[in-house]
């Protein structure tokens, strides 16, 4: 059976048992900052088990994309070195939500494995939780007692995490030892006897105090390793030998010219397995909206990619190679996971960009590694050296560890962490002094922020120290979430204190003022925010939300905010993207934002619980951001932009005025930066542009003038040179009796110049002279003939030039002393000049 048939038959089997076939959840989790990637089929049903959510079906089955590279379930180190662990895999699962229980779960598992898939019964072992005699008794109906084994908490009590739904489980293991002697290898980490299916009987909730509480309903949660089951059904002893992996491995073999061996020790084959596995992980994660980067989930992906890059280097690749496997993955799995097809170009580009980026430092890093290893007498990579490899050459710590392990070196992890935290401290120390100053303030004052509704309020002083004042109520927004603080003034009696910065410490909003103030708690004060600055900031903040959404529309769903600054003069937005924006893209982003501005959309805010916000896929939340229990949502027309945000915004998009992108650049690998202006900033920008245009126009005018002068100078110089040449050529004259004859080609750039030269020469010669000058301009011969007055009655220039032109396939004529003509036959010109005396003779 092909893998696609195996997957289909699993789903059809459970469909025939009245299960709803549901799609896989995206492997990248959205709105759950505690989980980086989906790591089990049941993740998407967590709420049903906990009783906080419901579905309109009681039985479900699916194939779930899973990634296990971080946290509790992490299989990264095993990948490539054994036959059955992966960072990405599919988990086939069936569920009962308070419906059927052990009896049916076991019966159907047995039916599918032995009747539909015809697995030999004497190759199957099952395990039960030590106290679960109920499961044991059910299994006895299907197999001899000596194939049913009891295990303890570690193996047979499945828990989702520290707390949450859990219960005893029963696992099915497949024995591939030649003589079916694998009983002792069950749960022994052996490739010969592997777990293929886990049936979990969810009946408890693990509470924070570690006690177990009975759930009101009992559920079934099963998970089967798809790639493992394929290896069993296809009679292979390795998942990599199945048709799930072989197309990728064959391509790698073809590209590298190395042979793939089903051998756990062959370095080339390990490399091919790792690259095939990691390419799948990266492709599926990127298809679901993640992107390699510097933090959190993004950094996990970057680590995986760099690890694979290094294995590719071992295979001899010097250029990006994973990107070349994406097409094969799309071809083999796109029908089941269409997101691969939809995002193919993005996946290829992101992977290629990341690979190429790392290849720039990989070789130098490897050389550095060798040097460092040698310096330590091949004993240990010190913490500071590991940090150097990380900081300068982009080696994630686990990559350094991997290379070190291969060479029997150790790595000083504690030292690495020390260097890392020292760097963070240095960065922190370099940050604005005002933060430090403010942090030294100790006050438990509580300020109420009223600035969403008003910019001026009457209030009282809560606390004052040096140049810092805390008010009971304040309309001043404290710098936060990238939005700069308000400025303005606090009026107390006759005194005016200018507010130059505002910070929040704990529950207090601290106004930093321009002088020291000695004030008693309870003193009356009027707090006035500078309206102009507030509005400038609000325009830029609202425009940031619109721009974020426009970037997603134009560049793709992978766009995520990587940093933001909302300044009164401009906005700056960093986002994950792998290449420079084109002029068209920039124009399109501007167009969309300005369109939304012109549509006069009301901007509304609503406060909701974090739980509600998480459930709404439309709401932009930022992974890794800490949110309180209630969050504020900024909504600009339901279907366009909805974002969690505490900032101050305009009330209607039309107030933004005009949105104009001023720069687009790169800040780090895979991170672009856009700066833009709105309202007053845009007006200023346009004004500056206009001035620039005026300056340029003036400059071009001056340049044009200079150019014309230069042109004239050049032509004067040429003419002078020509005159010189002509006066010198008087002694080149041939004699026709008493008459001096000059016939030659000269280099001038116009007919006028040619004529002038002919006149000039005639005047110089003065008596008894005939001159014929020629020039080739635009593929045509131009002739000018001049004859001195004493003989031009007998030898008129007009006639002479006509005769010469005729020879050149043209014609012309003129006065007796000066005439011009033209001809096309350039090749004949030397002959005509040479024989000019012959033409004169004809006359
Ligand atoms: N949740 C169980 C597992 O992850 C069964 O699906 O193994």
PDB file of N, CA and C in Angstrom, residues 110-188:
ATOM      1  N   UNK A 110      -7.822  -2.933  16.958  1.00  0.00           N
ATOM      2  CA  UNK A 110      -7.482  -4.308  16.573  1.00  0.00           C
ATOM      3  C   UNK A 110      -8.001  -4.628  15.162  1.00  0.00           C
ATOM      4  N   UNK A 111      -9.221  -4.209  14.910  1.00  0.00           N
ATOM      5  CA  UNK A 111      -9.839  -4.483  13.606  1.00  0.00           C
ATOM      6  C   UNK A 111      -9.039  -3.822  12.480  1.00  0.00           C
ATOM      7  N   UNK A 112      -8.685  -2.552  12.692  1.00  0.00           N
ATOM      8  CA  UNK A 112      -7.963  -1.834  11.639  1.00  0.00           C
ATOM      9  C   UNK A 112      -6.589  -2.477  11.391  1.00  0.00           C
ATOM     10  N   UNK A 113      -5.873  -2.757  12.458  1.00  0.00           N
ATOM     11  CA  UNK A 113      -4.511  -3.273  12.294  1.00  0.00           C
ATOM     12  C   UNK A 113      -4.511  -4.681  11.698  1.00  0.00           C
ATOM     13  N   UNK A 114      -5.354  -5.539  12.222  1.00  0.00           N
ATOM     14  CA  UNK A 114      -5.227  -6.959  11.829  1.00  0.00           C
ATOM     15  C   UNK A 114      -6.150  -7.348  10.674  1.00  0.00           C
ATOM     16  N   UNK A 115      -7.300  -6.658  10.546  1.00  0.00           N
ATOM     17  CA  UNK A 115      -8.203  -7.067   9.466  1.00  0.00           C
ATOM     18  C   UNK A 115      -8.068  -6.195   8.230  1.00  0.00           C
ATOM     19  N   UNK A 116      -8.031  -4.880   8.458  1.00  0.00           N
ATOM     20  CA  UNK A 116      -7.917  -3.996   7.294  1.00  0.00           C
ATOM     21  C   UNK A 116      -6.475  -4.004   6.784  1.00  0.00           C
ATOM     22  N   UNK A 117      -5.547  -3.813   7.685  1.00  0.00           N
ATOM     23  CA  UNK A 117      -4.140  -3.722   7.274  1.00  0.00           C
ATOM     24  C   UNK A 117      -3.415  -5.061   7.351  1.00  0.00           C
ATOM     25  N   UNK A 118      -4.080  -6.053   7.880  1.00  0.00           N
ATOM     26  CA  UNK A 118      -3.560  -7.424   7.902  1.00  0.00           C
ATOM     27  C   UNK A 118      -2.179  -7.545   8.545  1.00  0.00           C
ATOM     28  N   UNK A 119      -1.980  -6.836   9.639  1.00  0.00           N
ATOM     29  CA  UNK A 119      -0.705  -7.013  10.340  1.00  0.00           C
ATOM     30  C   UNK A 119      -0.750  -8.367  11.044  1.00  0.00           C
ATOM     31  N   UNK A 120       0.367  -9.118  11.014  1.00  0.00           N
ATOM     32  CA  UNK A 120       0.387 -10.433  11.670  1.00  0.00           C
ATOM     33  C   UNK A 120       0.181 -10.265  13.180  1.00  0.00           C
ATOM     34  N   UNK A 121      -0.787 -11.021  13.712  1.00  0.00           N
ATOM     35  CA  UNK A 121      -1.126 -10.866  15.141  1.00  0.00           C
ATOM     36  C   UNK A 121       0.041 -11.226  16.045  1.00  0.00           C
ATOM     37  N   UNK A 122       0.871 -12.162  15.544  1.00  0.00           N
ATOM     38  CA  UNK A 122       1.975 -12.589  16.413  1.00  0.00           C
ATOM     39  C   UNK A 122       3.165 -11.635  16.341  1.00  0.00           C
ATOM     40  N   UNK A 123       2.952 -10.506  15.714  1.00  0.00           N
ATOM     41  CA  UNK A 123       3.995  -9.465  15.767  1.00  0.00           C
ATOM     42  C   UNK A 123       3.528  -8.263  16.609  1.00  0.00           C
ATOM     43  N   UNK A 124       2.337  -8.373  17.181  1.00  0.00           N
ATOM     44  CA  UNK A 124       1.816  -7.241  17.963  1.00  0.00           C
ATOM     45  C   UNK A 124       1.897  -7.537  19.462  1.00  0.00           C
ATOM     46  N   UNK A 125       2.379  -6.537  20.211  1.00  0.00           N
ATOM     47  CA  UNK A 125       2.319  -6.580  21.674  1.00  0.00           C
ATOM     48  C   UNK A 125       1.504  -5.376  22.114  1.00  0.00           C
ATOM     49  N   UNK A 126       0.810  -5.513  23.252  1.00  0.00           N
ATOM     50  CA  UNK A 126       0.176  -4.312  23.789  1.00  0.00           C
ATOM     51  C   UNK A 126       0.599  -4.114  25.233  1.00  0.00           C
ATOM     52  N   UNK A 127       0.540  -2.852  25.647  1.00  0.00           N
ATOM     53  CA  UNK A 127       0.870  -2.542  27.031  1.00  0.00           C
ATOM     54  C   UNK A 127      -0.332  -1.878  27.692  1.00  0.00           C
ATOM     55  N   UNK A 128      -0.459  -2.102  29.004  1.00  0.00           N
ATOM     56  CA  UNK A 128      -1.535  -1.466  29.768  1.00  0.00           C
ATOM     57  C   UNK A 128      -0.935  -0.802  30.998  1.00  0.00           C
ATOM     58  N   UNK A 129      -1.666   0.187  31.507  1.00  0.00           N
ATOM     59  CA  UNK A 129      -1.214   0.838  32.737  1.00  0.00           C
ATOM     60  C   UNK A 129      -1.342  -0.165  33.889  1.00  0.00           C
ATOM     61  N   UNK A 130      -0.392  -0.088  34.816  1.00  0.00           N
ATOM     62  CA  UNK A 130      -0.269  -1.136  35.851  1.00  0.00           C
ATOM     63  C   UNK A 130      -1.565  -1.489  36.589  1.00  0.00           C
ATOM     64  N   UNK A 131      -2.447  -0.493  36.736  1.00  0.00           N
ATOM     65  CA  UNK A 131      -3.690  -0.801  37.472  1.00  0.00           C
ATOM     66  C   UNK A 131      -4.903  -0.946  36.556  1.00  0.00           C
ATOM     67  N   UNK A 132      -4.660  -0.859  35.251  1.00  0.00           N
ATOM     68  CA  UNK A 132      -5.813  -0.840  34.337  1.00  0.00           C
ATOM     69  C   UNK A 132      -6.200  -2.264  33.907  1.00  0.00           C
ATOM     70  N   UNK A 133      -6.767  -3.006  34.846  1.00  0.00           N
ATOM     71  CA  UNK A 133      -7.143  -4.380  34.516  1.00  0.00           C
ATOM     72  C   UNK A 133      -8.322  -4.397  33.543  1.00  0.00           C
ATOM     73  N   UNK A 134      -9.060  -3.310  33.536  1.00  0.00           N
ATOM     74  CA  UNK A 134     -10.212  -3.222  32.618  1.00  0.00           C
ATOM     75  C   UNK A 134      -9.717  -3.348  31.165  1.00  0.00           C
ATOM     76  N   UNK A 135      -8.666  -2.559  30.832  1.00  0.00           N
ATOM     77  CA  UNK A 135      -8.109  -2.629  29.483  1.00  0.00           C
ATOM     78  C   UNK A 135      -7.506  -4.019  29.238  1.00  0.00           C
ATOM     79  N   UNK A 136      -6.814  -4.512  30.256  1.00  0.00           N
ATOM     80  CA  UNK A 136      -6.176  -5.827  30.144  1.00  0.00           C
ATOM     81  C   UNK A 136      -7.214  -6.894  29.764  1.00  0.00           C
ATOM     82  N   UNK A 137      -8.349  -6.872  30.452  1.00  0.00           N
ATOM     83  CA  UNK A 137      -9.397  -7.865  30.209  1.00  0.00           C
ATOM     84  C   UNK A 137      -9.945  -7.730  28.783  1.00  0.00           C
ATOM     85  N   UNK A 138     -10.089  -6.483  28.312  1.00  0.00           N
ATOM     86  CA  UNK A 138     -10.607  -6.302  26.945  1.00  0.00           C
ATOM     87  C   UNK A 138      -9.610  -6.864  25.938  1.00  0.00           C
ATOM     88  N   UNK A 139      -8.328  -6.539  26.149  1.00  0.00           N
ATOM     89  CA  UNK A 139      -7.308  -7.023  25.200  1.00  0.00           C
ATOM     90  C   UNK A 139      -7.281  -8.554  25.147  1.00  0.00           C
ATOM     91  N   UNK A 140      -7.576  -9.186  26.264  1.00  0.00           N
ATOM     92  CA  UNK A 140      -7.530 -10.649  26.333  1.00  0.00           C
ATOM     93  C   UNK A 140      -8.481 -11.312  25.330  1.00  0.00           C
ATOM     94  N   UNK A 141      -9.514 -10.542  24.926  1.00  0.00           N
ATOM     95  CA  UNK A 141     -10.447 -11.090  23.944  1.00  0.00           C
ATOM     96  C   UNK A 141      -9.763 -11.258  22.585  1.00  0.00           C
ATOM     97  N   UNK A 142      -8.674 -10.495  22.394  1.00  0.00           N
ATOM     98  CA  UNK A 142      -8.072 -10.461  21.047  1.00  0.00           C
ATOM     99  C   UNK A 142      -6.723 -11.162  20.976  1.00  0.00           C
ATOM    100  N   UNK A 143      -6.014 -11.215  22.065  1.00  0.00           N
ATOM    101  CA  UNK A 143      -4.664 -11.793  21.990  1.00  0.00           C
ATOM    102  C   UNK A 143      -4.318 -12.542  23.255  1.00  0.00           C
ATOM    103  N   UNK A 144      -3.358 -13.467  23.128  1.00  0.00           N
ATOM    104  CA  UNK A 144      -2.977 -14.253  24.305  1.00  0.00           C
ATOM    105  C   UNK A 144      -2.424 -13.355  25.406  1.00  0.00           C
ATOM    106  N   UNK A 145      -2.677 -13.778  26.631  1.00  0.00           N
ATOM    107  CA  UNK A 145      -2.306 -12.998  27.806  1.00  0.00           C
ATOM    108  C   UNK A 145      -0.820 -12.629  27.842  1.00  0.00           C
ATOM    109  N   UNK A 146       0.035 -13.529  27.325  1.00  0.00           N
ATOM    110  CA  UNK A 146       1.474 -13.263  27.433  1.00  0.00           C
ATOM    111  C   UNK A 146       1.961 -12.205  26.456  1.00  0.00           C
ATOM    112  N   UNK A 147       1.077 -11.702  25.639  1.00  0.00           N
ATOM    113  CA  UNK A 147       1.477 -10.591  24.752  1.00  0.00           C
ATOM    114  C   UNK A 147       0.968  -9.261  25.300  1.00  0.00           C
ATOM    115  N   UNK A 148       0.307  -9.296  26.442  1.00  0.00           N
ATOM    116  CA  UNK A 148      -0.216  -8.056  27.053  1.00  0.00           C
ATOM    117  C   UNK A 148       0.647  -7.756  28.274  1.00  0.00           C
ATOM    118  N   UNK A 149       1.286  -6.604  28.263  1.00  0.00           N
ATOM    119  CA  UNK A 149       2.263  -6.317  29.304  1.00  0.00           C
ATOM    120  C   UNK A 149       1.835  -5.094  30.111  1.00  0.00           C
ATOM    121  N   UNK A 150       2.093  -5.149  31.412  1.00  0.00           N
ATOM    122  CA  UNK A 150       1.802  -4.000  32.264  1.00  0.00           C
ATOM    123  C   UNK A 150       3.035  -3.113  32.385  1.00  0.00           C
ATOM    124  N   UNK A 151       2.825  -1.805  32.320  1.00  0.00           N
ATOM    125  CA  UNK A 151       3.916  -0.854  32.569  1.00  0.00           C
ATOM    126  C   UNK A 151       3.426   0.234  33.510  1.00  0.00           C
ATOM    127  N   UNK A 152       4.363   1.042  33.999  1.00  0.00           N
ATOM    128  CA  UNK A 152       4.022   2.028  35.034  1.00  0.00           C
ATOM    129  C   UNK A 152       3.723   3.422  34.496  1.00  0.00           C
ATOM    130  N   UNK A 153       3.857   4.403  35.366  1.00  0.00           N
ATOM    131  CA  UNK A 153       3.499   5.791  35.051  1.00  0.00           C
ATOM    132  C   UNK A 153       4.229   6.327  33.827  1.00  0.00           C
ATOM    133  N   UNK A 154       5.533   6.051  33.764  1.00  0.00           N
ATOM    134  CA  UNK A 154       6.344   6.670  32.715  1.00  0.00           C
ATOM    135  C   UNK A 154       5.842   6.251  31.334  1.00  0.00           C
ATOM    136  N   UNK A 155       5.571   4.983  31.173  1.00  0.00           N
ATOM    137  CA  UNK A 155       5.196   4.502  29.839  1.00  0.00           C
ATOM    138  C   UNK A 155       3.701   4.588  29.575  1.00  0.00           C
ATOM    139  N   UNK A 156       2.900   4.318  30.590  1.00  0.00           N
ATOM    140  CA  UNK A 156       1.485   4.100  30.300  1.00  0.00           C
ATOM    141  C   UNK A 156       0.502   5.019  31.024  1.00  0.00           C
ATOM    142  N   UNK A 157       0.979   6.159  31.446  1.00  0.00           N
ATOM    143  CA  UNK A 157       0.028   7.154  31.947  1.00  0.00           C
ATOM    144  C   UNK A 157       0.335   8.434  31.194  1.00  0.00           C
ATOM    145  N   UNK A 158      -0.553   8.778  30.279  1.00  0.00           N
ATOM    146  CA  UNK A 158      -0.245   9.899  29.388  1.00  0.00           C
ATOM    147  C   UNK A 158      -0.753  11.210  29.969  1.00  0.00           C
ATOM    148  N   UNK A 159       0.132  12.200  29.970  1.00  0.00           N
ATOM    149  CA  UNK A 159      -0.257  13.518  30.471  1.00  0.00           C
ATOM    150  C   UNK A 159       0.094  14.569  29.434  1.00  0.00           C
ATOM    151  N   UNK A 160      -0.777  15.525  29.332  1.00  0.00           N
ATOM    152  CA  UNK A 160      -0.547  16.562  28.339  1.00  0.00           C
ATOM    153  C   UNK A 160       0.573  17.508  28.762  1.00  0.00           C
ATOM    154  N   UNK A 161       0.624  17.763  30.061  1.00  0.00           N
ATOM    155  CA  UNK A 161       1.653  18.671  30.585  1.00  0.00           C
ATOM    156  C   UNK A 161       1.646  18.549  32.093  1.00  0.00           C
ATOM    157  N   UNK A 162       2.110  19.576  32.786  1.00  0.00           N
ATOM    158  CA  UNK A 162       2.139  19.541  34.250  1.00  0.00           C
ATOM    159  C   UNK A 162       0.733  19.432  34.822  1.00  0.00           C
ATOM    160  N   UNK A 163      -0.181  20.094  34.143  1.00  0.00           N
ATOM    161  CA  UNK A 163      -1.575  20.033  34.577  1.00  0.00           C
ATOM    162  C   UNK A 163      -2.418  19.697  33.359  1.00  0.00           C
ATOM    163  N   UNK A 164      -3.689  19.403  33.600  1.00  0.00           N
ATOM    164  CA  UNK A 164      -4.582  19.195  32.465  1.00  0.00           C
ATOM    165  C   UNK A 164      -5.053  17.765  32.323  1.00  0.00           C
ATOM    166  N   UNK A 165      -5.809  17.514  31.253  1.00  0.00           N
ATOM    167  CA  UNK A 165      -6.410  16.199  31.054  1.00  0.00           C
ATOM    168  C   UNK A 165      -5.349  15.101  30.929  1.00  0.00           C
ATOM    169  N   UNK A 166      -5.653  13.935  31.495  1.00  0.00           N
ATOM    170  CA  UNK A 166      -4.696  12.836  31.433  1.00  0.00           C
ATOM    171  C   UNK A 166      -5.416  11.530  31.720  1.00  0.00           C
ATOM    172  N   UNK A 167      -4.680  10.455  31.627  1.00  0.00           N
ATOM    173  CA  UNK A 167      -5.297   9.168  31.922  1.00  0.00           C
ATOM    174  C   UNK A 167      -4.389   8.021  31.540  1.00  0.00           C
ATOM    175  N   UNK A 168      -4.798   6.816  31.916  1.00  0.00           N
ATOM    176  CA  UNK A 168      -4.000   5.645  31.572  1.00  0.00           C
ATOM    177  C   UNK A 168      -4.049   5.407  30.075  1.00  0.00           C
ATOM    178  N   UNK A 169      -3.011   4.781  29.559  1.00  0.00           N
ATOM    179  CA  UNK A 169      -3.048   4.511  28.127  1.00  0.00           C
ATOM    180  C   UNK A 169      -2.619   3.091  27.839  1.00  0.00           C
ATOM    181  N   UNK A 170      -2.933   2.696  26.637  1.00  0.00           N
ATOM    182  CA  UNK A 170      -2.613   1.355  26.184  1.00  0.00           C
ATOM    183  C   UNK A 170      -1.913   1.518  24.850  1.00  0.00           C
ATOM    184  N   UNK A 171      -0.713   0.960  24.748  1.00  0.00           N
ATOM    185  CA  UNK A 171       0.050   1.177  23.520  1.00  0.00           C
ATOM    186  C   UNK A 171       0.184  -0.113  22.723  1.00  0.00           C
ATOM    187  N   UNK A 172       0.225   0.018  21.425  1.00  0.00           N
ATOM    188  CA  UNK A 172       0.406  -1.151  20.565  1.00  0.00           C
ATOM    189  C   UNK A 172       1.803  -1.063  19.953  1.00  0.00           C
ATOM    190  N   UNK A 173       2.564  -2.115  20.098  1.00  0.00           N
ATOM    191  CA  UNK A 173       3.946  -2.162  19.606  1.00  0.00           C
ATOM    192  C   UNK A 173       4.061  -3.221  18.516  1.00  0.00           C
ATOM    193  N   UNK A 174       4.934  -2.958  17.539  1.00  0.00           N
ATOM    194  CA  UNK A 174       5.120  -3.911  16.443  1.00  0.00           C
ATOM    195  C   UNK A 174       6.520  -4.512  16.530  1.00  0.00           C
ATOM    196  N   UNK A 175       6.573  -5.838  16.436  1.00  0.00           N
ATOM    197  CA  UNK A 175       7.828  -6.576  16.596  1.00  0.00           C
ATOM    198  C   UNK A 175       8.380  -6.936  15.218  1.00  0.00           C
ATOM    199  N   UNK A 176       9.553  -6.361  14.851  1.00  0.00           N
ATOM    200  CA  UNK A 176      10.096  -6.754  13.554  1.00  0.00           C
ATOM    201  C   UNK A 176      11.347  -7.626  13.666  1.00  0.00           C
ATOM    202  N   UNK A 177      11.577  -8.181  14.847  1.00  0.00           N
ATOM    203  CA  UNK A 177      12.718  -9.108  14.950  1.00  0.00           C
ATOM    204  C   UNK A 177      12.437 -10.301  14.032  1.00  0.00           C
ATOM    205  N   UNK A 178      13.479 -10.857  13.409  1.00  0.00           N
ATOM    206  CA  UNK A 178      13.260 -11.936  12.437  1.00  0.00           C
ATOM    207  C   UNK A 178      12.519 -13.129  13.053  1.00  0.00           C
ATOM    208  N   UNK A 179      12.865 -13.462  14.309  1.00  0.00           N
ATOM    209  CA  UNK A 179      12.253 -14.662  14.906  1.00  0.00           C
ATOM    210  C   UNK A 179      11.132 -14.311  15.894  1.00  0.00           C
ATOM    211  N   UNK A 180      10.606 -13.117  15.761  1.00  0.00           N
ATOM    212  CA  UNK A 180       9.474 -12.674  16.608  1.00  0.00           C
ATOM    213  C   UNK A 180       9.787 -12.808  18.092  1.00  0.00           C
ATOM    214  N   UNK A 181      11.010 -12.430  18.438  1.00  0.00           N
ATOM    215  CA  UNK A 181      11.443 -12.622  19.821  1.00  0.00           C
ATOM    216  C   UNK A 181      11.514 -11.295  20.576  1.00  0.00           C
ATOM    217  N   UNK A 182      10.722 -10.335  20.140  1.00  0.00           N
ATOM    218  CA  UNK A 182      10.921  -8.976  20.638  1.00  0.00           C
ATOM    219  C   UNK A 182      10.270  -8.625  21.960  1.00  0.00           C
ATOM    220  N   UNK A 183       9.702  -9.583  22.644  1.00  0.00           N
ATOM    221  CA  UNK A 183       8.945  -9.250  23.857  1.00  0.00           C
ATOM    222  C   UNK A 183       9.734  -8.374  24.836  1.00  0.00           C
ATOM    223  N   UNK A 184      11.021  -8.707  24.996  1.00  0.00           N
ATOM    224  CA  UNK A 184      11.815  -7.931  25.955  1.00  0.00           C
ATOM    225  C   UNK A 184      12.234  -6.571  25.418  1.00  0.00           C
ATOM    226  N   UNK A 185      11.964  -6.344  24.145  1.00  0.00           N
ATOM    227  CA  UNK A 185      12.374  -5.050  23.565  1.00  0.00           C
ATOM    228  C   UNK A 185      11.251  -4.012  23.589  1.00  0.00           C
ATOM    229  N   UNK A 186      10.083  -4.434  24.101  1.00  0.00           N
ATOM    230  CA  UNK A 186       8.974  -3.470  24.190  1.00  0.00           C
ATOM    231  C   UNK A 186       9.379  -2.350  25.158  1.00  0.00           C
ATOM    232  N   UNK A 187       9.204  -1.114  24.725  1.00  0.00           N
ATOM    233  CA  UNK A 187       9.575   0.073  25.522  1.00  0.00           C
ATOM    234  C   UNK A 187      11.058   0.106  25.861  1.00  0.00           C
ATOM    235  N   UNK A 188      11.911  -0.461  24.994  1.00  0.00           N
ATOM    236  CA  UNK A 188      13.357  -0.478  25.295  1.00  0.00           C
ATOM    237  C   UNK A 188      14.132   0.364  24.285  1.00  0.00           C
TER     238      UNK A 188
END
